[in-house]
Short mmCIF file of C-alpha atoms in Angstrom, two decimals:
data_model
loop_
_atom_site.label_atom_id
_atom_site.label_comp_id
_atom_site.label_asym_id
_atom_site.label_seq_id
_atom_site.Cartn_x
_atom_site.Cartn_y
_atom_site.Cartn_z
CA UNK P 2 0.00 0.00 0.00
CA UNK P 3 1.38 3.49 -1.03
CA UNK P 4 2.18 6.33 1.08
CA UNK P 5 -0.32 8.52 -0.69
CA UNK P 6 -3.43 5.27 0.00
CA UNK P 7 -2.50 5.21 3.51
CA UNK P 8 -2.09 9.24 4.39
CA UNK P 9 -5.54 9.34 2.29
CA UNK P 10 -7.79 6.98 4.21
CA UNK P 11 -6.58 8.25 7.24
CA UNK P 12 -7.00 11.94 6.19
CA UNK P 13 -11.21 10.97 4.44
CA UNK P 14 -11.63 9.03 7.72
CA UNK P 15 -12.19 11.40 10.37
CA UNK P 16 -15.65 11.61 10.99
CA UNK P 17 -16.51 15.63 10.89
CA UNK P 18 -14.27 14.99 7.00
CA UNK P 19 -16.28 12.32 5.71
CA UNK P 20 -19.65 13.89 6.82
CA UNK P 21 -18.91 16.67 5.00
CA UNK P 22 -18.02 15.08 2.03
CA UNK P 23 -21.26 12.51 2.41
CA UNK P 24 -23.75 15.98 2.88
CA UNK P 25 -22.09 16.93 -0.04
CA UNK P 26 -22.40 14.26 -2.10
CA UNK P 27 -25.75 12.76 -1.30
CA UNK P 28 -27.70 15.61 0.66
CA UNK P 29 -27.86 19.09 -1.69
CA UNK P 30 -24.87 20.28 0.48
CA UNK P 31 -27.60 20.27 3.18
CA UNK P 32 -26.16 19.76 6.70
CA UNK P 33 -28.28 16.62 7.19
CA UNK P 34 -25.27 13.70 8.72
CA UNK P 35 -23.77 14.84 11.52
CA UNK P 36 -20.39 13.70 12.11
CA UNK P 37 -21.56 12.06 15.54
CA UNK P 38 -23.86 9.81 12.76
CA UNK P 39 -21.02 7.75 11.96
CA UNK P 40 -19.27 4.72 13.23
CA UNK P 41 -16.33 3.35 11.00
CA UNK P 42 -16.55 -0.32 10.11
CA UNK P 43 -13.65 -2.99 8.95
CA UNK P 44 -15.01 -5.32 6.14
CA UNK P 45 -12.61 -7.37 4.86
CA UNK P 46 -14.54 -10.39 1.82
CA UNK P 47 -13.14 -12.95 0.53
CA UNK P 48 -12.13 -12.53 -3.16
CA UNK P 49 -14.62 -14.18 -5.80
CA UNK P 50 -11.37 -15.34 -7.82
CA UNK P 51 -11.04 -17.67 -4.53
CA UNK P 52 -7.55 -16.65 -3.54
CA UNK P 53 -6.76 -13.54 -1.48
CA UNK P 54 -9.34 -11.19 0.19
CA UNK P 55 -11.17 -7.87 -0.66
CA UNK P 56 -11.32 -4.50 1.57
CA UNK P 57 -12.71 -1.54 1.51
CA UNK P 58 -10.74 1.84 1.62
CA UNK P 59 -13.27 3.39 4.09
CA UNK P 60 -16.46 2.13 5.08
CA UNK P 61 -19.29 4.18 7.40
CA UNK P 62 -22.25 3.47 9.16
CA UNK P 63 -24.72 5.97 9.44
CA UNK P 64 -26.45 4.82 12.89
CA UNK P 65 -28.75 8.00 12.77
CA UNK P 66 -30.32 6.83 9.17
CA UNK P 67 -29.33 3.08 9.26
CA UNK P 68 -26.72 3.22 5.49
CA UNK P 69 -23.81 2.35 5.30
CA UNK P 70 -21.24 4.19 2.90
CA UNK P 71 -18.27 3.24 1.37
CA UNK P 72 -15.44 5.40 -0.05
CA UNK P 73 -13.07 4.61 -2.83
CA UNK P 74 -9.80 6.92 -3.26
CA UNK P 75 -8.52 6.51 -6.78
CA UNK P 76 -5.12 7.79 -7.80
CA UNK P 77 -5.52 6.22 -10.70
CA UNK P 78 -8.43 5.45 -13.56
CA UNK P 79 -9.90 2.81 -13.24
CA UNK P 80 -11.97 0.97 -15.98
CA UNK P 81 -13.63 -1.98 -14.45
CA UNK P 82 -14.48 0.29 -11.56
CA UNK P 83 -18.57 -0.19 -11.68
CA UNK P 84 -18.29 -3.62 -11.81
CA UNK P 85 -15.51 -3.30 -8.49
CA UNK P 86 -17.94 -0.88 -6.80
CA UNK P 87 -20.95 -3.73 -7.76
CA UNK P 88 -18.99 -6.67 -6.23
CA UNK P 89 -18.02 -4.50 -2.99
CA UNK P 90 -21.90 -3.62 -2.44
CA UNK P 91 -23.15 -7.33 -3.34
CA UNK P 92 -20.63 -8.61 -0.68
CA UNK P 93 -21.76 -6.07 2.08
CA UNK P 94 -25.40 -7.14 1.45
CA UNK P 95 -24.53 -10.52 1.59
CA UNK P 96 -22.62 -10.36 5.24
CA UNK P 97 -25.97 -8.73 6.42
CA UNK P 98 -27.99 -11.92 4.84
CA UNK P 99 -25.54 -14.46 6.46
CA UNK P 100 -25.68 -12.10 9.99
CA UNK P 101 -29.72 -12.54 9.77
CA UNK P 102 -29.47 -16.14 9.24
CA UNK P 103 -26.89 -16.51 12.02
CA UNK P 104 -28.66 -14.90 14.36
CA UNK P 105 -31.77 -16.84 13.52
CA UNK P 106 -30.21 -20.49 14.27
CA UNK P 107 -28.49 -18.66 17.55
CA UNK P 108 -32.02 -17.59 18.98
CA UNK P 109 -33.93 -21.26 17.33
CA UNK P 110 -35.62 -23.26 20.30
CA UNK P 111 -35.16 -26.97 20.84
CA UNK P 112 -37.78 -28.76 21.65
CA UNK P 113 -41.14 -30.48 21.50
CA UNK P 114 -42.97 -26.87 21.03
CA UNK P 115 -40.78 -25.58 18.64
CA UNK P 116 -41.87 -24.84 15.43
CA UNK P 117 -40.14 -26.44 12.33
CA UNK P 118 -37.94 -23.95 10.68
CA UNK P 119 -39.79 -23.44 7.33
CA UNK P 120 -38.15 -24.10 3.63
CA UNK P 121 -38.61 -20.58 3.04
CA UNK P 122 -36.15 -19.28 5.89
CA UNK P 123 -33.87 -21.84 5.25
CA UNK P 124 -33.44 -21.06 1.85
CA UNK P 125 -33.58 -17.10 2.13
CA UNK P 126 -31.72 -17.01 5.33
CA UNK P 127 -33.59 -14.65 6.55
CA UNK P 128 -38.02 -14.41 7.48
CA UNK P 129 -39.85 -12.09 6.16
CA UNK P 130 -40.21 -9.31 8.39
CA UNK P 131 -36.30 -9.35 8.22
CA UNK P 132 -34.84 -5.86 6.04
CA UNK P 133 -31.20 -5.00 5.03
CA UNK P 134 -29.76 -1.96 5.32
CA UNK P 135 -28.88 0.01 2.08
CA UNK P 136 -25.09 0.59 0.73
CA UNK P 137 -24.35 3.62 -1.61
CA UNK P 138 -20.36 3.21 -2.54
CA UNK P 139 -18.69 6.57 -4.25
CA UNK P 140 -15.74 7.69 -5.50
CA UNK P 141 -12.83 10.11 -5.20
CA UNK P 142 -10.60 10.74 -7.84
CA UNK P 143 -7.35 12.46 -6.49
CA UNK P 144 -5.73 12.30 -9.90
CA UNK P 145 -5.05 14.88 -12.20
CA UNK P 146 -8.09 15.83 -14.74
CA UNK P 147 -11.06 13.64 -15.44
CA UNK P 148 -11.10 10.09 -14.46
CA UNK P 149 -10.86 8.41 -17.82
CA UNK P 150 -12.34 5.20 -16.48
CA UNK P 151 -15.84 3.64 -17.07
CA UNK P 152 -18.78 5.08 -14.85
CA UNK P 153 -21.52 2.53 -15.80
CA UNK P 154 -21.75 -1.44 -16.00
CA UNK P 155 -23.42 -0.82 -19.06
CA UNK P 156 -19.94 0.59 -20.67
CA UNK P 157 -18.41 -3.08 -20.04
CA UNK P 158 -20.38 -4.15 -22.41
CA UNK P 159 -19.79 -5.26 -25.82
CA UNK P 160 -22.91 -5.70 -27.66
CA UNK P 161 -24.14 -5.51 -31.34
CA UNK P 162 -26.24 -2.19 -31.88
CA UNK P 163 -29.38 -4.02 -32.82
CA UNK P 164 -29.02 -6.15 -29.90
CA UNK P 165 -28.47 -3.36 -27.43
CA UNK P 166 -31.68 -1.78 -28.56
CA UNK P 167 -33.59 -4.52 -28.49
CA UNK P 168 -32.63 -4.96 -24.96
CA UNK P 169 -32.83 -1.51 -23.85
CA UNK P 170 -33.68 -1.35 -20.36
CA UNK P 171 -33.44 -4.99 -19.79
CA UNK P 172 -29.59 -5.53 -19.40
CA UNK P 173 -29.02 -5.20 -15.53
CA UNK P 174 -26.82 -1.91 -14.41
CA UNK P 175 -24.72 -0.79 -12.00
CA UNK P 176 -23.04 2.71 -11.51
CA UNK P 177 -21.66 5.05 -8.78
CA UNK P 178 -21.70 9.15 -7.81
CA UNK P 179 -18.21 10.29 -8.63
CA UNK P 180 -16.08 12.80 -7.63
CA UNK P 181 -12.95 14.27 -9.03
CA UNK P 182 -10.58 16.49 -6.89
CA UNK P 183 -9.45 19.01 -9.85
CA UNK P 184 -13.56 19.45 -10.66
CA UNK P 185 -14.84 19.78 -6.85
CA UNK P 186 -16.73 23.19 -5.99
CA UNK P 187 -14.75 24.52 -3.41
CA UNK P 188 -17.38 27.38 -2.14
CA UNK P 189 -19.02 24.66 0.02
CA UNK P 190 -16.63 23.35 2.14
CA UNK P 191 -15.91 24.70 5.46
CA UNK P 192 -13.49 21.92 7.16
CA UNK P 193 -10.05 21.70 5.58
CA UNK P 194 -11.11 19.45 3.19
CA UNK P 195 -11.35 22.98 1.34
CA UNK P 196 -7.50 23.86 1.55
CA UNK P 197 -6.96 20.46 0.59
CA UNK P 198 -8.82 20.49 -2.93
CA UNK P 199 -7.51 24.00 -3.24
CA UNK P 200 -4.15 22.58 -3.31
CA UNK P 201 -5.09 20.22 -5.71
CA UNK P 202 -6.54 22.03 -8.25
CA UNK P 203 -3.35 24.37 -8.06
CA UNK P 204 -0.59 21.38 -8.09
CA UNK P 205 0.28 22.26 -11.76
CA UNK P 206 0.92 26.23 -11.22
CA UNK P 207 3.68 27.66 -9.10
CA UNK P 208 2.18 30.75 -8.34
CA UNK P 209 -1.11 30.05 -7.39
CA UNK P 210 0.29 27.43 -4.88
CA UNK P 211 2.58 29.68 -3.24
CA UNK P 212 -0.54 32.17 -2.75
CA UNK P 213 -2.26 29.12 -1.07
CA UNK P 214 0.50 28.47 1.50
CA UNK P 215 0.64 32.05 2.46
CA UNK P 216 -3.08 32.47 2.87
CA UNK P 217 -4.64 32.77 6.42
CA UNK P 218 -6.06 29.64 6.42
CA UNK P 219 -3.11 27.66 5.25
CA UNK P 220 -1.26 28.96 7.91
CA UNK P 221 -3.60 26.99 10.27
CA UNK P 222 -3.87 23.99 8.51
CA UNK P 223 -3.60 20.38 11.58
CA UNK P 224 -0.99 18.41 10.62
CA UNK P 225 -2.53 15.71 9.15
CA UNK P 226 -4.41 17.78 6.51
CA UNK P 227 -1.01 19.07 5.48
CA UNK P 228 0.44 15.30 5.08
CA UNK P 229 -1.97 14.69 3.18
CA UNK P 230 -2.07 17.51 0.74
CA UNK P 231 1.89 17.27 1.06
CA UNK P 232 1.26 13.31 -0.26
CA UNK P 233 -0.48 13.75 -2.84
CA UNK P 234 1.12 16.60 -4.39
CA UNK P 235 3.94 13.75 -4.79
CA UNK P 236 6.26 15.69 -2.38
CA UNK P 237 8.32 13.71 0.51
CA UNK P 238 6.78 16.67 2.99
CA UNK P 239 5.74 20.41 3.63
CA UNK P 240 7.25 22.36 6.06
CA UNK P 241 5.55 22.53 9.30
CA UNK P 242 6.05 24.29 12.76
CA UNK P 243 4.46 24.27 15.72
CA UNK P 244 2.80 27.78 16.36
CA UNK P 245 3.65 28.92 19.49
CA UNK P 246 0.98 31.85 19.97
CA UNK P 247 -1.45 30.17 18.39
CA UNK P 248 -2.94 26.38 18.47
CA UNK P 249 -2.62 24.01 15.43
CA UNK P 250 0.20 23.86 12.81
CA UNK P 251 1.55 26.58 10.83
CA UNK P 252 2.33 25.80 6.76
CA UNK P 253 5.68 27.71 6.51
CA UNK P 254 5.98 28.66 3.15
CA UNK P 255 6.96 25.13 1.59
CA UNK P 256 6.95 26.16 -2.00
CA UNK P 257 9.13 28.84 -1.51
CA UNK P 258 11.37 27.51 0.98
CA UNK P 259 12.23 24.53 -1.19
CA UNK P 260 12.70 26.38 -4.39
CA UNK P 261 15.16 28.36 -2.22
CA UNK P 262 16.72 25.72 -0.65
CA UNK P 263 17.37 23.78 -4.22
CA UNK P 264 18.77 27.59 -5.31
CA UNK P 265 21.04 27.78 -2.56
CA UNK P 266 22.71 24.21 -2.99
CA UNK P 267 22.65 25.05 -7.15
CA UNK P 268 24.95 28.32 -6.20
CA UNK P 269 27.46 26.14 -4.00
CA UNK P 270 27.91 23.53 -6.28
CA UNK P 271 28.19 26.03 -9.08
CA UNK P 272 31.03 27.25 -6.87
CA UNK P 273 32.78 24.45 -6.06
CA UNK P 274 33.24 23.30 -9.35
CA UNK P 275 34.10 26.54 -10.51
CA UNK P 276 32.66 29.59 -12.71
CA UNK P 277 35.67 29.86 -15.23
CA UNK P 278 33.33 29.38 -17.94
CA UNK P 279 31.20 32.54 -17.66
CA UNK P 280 27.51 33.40 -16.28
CA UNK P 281 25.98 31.04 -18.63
CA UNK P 282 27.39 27.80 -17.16
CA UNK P 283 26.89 28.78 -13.83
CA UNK P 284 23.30 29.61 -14.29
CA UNK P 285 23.14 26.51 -16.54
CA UNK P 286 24.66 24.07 -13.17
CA UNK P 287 21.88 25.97 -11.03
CA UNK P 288 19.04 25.23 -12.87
CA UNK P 289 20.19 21.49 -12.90
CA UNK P 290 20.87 21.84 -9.31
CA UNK P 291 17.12 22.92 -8.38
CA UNK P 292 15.68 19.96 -10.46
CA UNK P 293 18.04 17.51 -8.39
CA UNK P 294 16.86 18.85 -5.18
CA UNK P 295 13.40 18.47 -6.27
CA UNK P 296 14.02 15.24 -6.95
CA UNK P 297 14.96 14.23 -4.15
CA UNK P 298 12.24 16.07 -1.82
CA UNK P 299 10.34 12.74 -3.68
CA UNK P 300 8.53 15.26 -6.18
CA UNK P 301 6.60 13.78 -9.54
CA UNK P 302 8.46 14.38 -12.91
CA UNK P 303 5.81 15.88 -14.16
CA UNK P 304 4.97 18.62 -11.32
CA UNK P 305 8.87 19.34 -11.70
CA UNK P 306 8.66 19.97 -15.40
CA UNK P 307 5.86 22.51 -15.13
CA UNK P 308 7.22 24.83 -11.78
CA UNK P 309 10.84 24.95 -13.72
CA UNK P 310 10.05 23.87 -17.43
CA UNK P 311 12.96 21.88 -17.84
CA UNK P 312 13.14 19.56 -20.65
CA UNK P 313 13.92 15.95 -20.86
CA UNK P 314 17.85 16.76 -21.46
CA UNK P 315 18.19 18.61 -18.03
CA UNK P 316 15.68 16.37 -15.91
CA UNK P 317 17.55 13.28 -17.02
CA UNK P 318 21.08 15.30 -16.21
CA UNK P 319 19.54 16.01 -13.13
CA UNK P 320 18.62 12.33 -12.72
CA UNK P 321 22.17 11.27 -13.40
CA UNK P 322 24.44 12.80 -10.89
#
């Protein structure tokens, strides 16, 4: 499991987070589950393949409303992800059929004046004043863009024209409520899930990210929110301090501090091996400098290449020494 799937579920899982982003999703942005709703559950299922099991990034009960939701984080598109979101669901409802049943042959009477358990129960597991309780899967995409994977069963499917219109309606389907981090309107958040799309939809442009980390409510970001954002902006870490008039953690100007940091080892390697050559070389052992350091603060090639537009030639120098 990567660094960015573990910092994420742990980041989505707090309860006040995931209500949010549940009354945003499912409820008109209306404040309707309450983050004292909730109750996290572990479901692990076996895999239908037979081998190996199946789990859930986050999973919720919603005690006040009796659903349970589940939460997928996607890094990555996915295209068989209605039929994964399907299988998850089906598996859920079937631990609440086997539960019933259980339950039923725990609380069965022995005896003379016990009534035969009928077919019907046997073979449903369950009587039938028993109900389930509903499971409504969605998705987060934390990639860049649109997710480019399939968003309906029915686009699994590869069926002749005629055929398809023939059986219009007929063919069973399966889909889930998506959301995509770059995409998200911002203007109803009020937890930090806010800073944390913000940052997101800014990861390809310098500027606008340095803005964000000297904003006032940067500066107050907790700790974990800035892990995460720090994650999965594909950097090793964001500078952080404890504020010592103030509670929380203060954001310290990470952009800027590590552009200047990568500037300052450029300039004495540039001197160290020497500026015979002129301006040009030194500014030329800089640049290739910065991209090194950058490197190895664990940044993405591709969030490199647009804050210092280097091309292939200097990345790969870069990568070299």
């Amino acid at each position: 499991m990567g660094r960015k799937d573990l910092t994420g579920k742990d980041y989505f899982a707090e309860w006040e987070r995931f209500a949010e982003l549940l009354n945003f999703t499912f409820y008109e942005g209306e404040n309707v589950v309450q983050k004292e709703d909730l109750s996290q559950v572990v479901r692990v299922y076996p895999s239908l393949r037979g081998t190996g099991e199946m789990g859930r990034d986050i999973f919720m009960k919603d005690k006040e409303r009796n659903v349970y939701y589940g939460l997928e984080l996607e890094t990555e598109s996915d295209y068989s992800m209605p039929e994964r979101v399907m299988v998850y669901d089906a598996c859920e409802l079937e631990q609440q059929i086997w539960e019933i049943g259980r339950k039923h042959k725990e609380e069965r009477k022995f005896g003379e004046d016990a009534a035969p358990e009928s077919y019907r129960e046997k073979k449903s597991r369950m009587g039938e004043g028993d109900f389930l309780q509903p499971v409504i899967t969605f998705v987060l995409y934390l990639g860049t863009g649109h997710f480019e994977g399939r968003k309906r069963l029915l686009e699994l499917f590869d069926v002749p024209v005629k055929t398809a219109a023939m059986l219009e309606g007929k063919i069973p389907d399966y889909d889930f409520p998506l959301l995509e981090a770059d995409y998200i309107n911002l203007d109803y958040f009020r937890t930090d899930l806010k800073e944390f799309f913000q940052a997101m939809q800014c990861r390809g442009n310098k500027e606008k990210l340095n803005a964000l980390f000297h904003s006032e409510s940067f500066l107050r970001l907790k700790e974990d929110a800035a892990r995460a954002i720090a994650a999965h902006l594909g950097w090793k870490r964001l500078t952080i301090k404890a504020a010592k008039e103030k509670e929380g953690f203060v954001l310290c100007k990470a952009l800027e501090e590590l552009m200047e940091d990568a500037r300052t080892a450029g300039r004495r390697e540039g001197q160290a091996s020497g500026m015979s050559k002129g301006e040009r070389k030194g500014k030329k052992e800089e640049r290739i400098s910065i991209i090194r350091n950058m490197q190895r603060e664990g940044m993405d090639r591709a969030l490199i290449v647009k804050l210092t537009g280097c091309t292939s030639k200097e990345f790969a120098l870069a990568a070299e020494r």
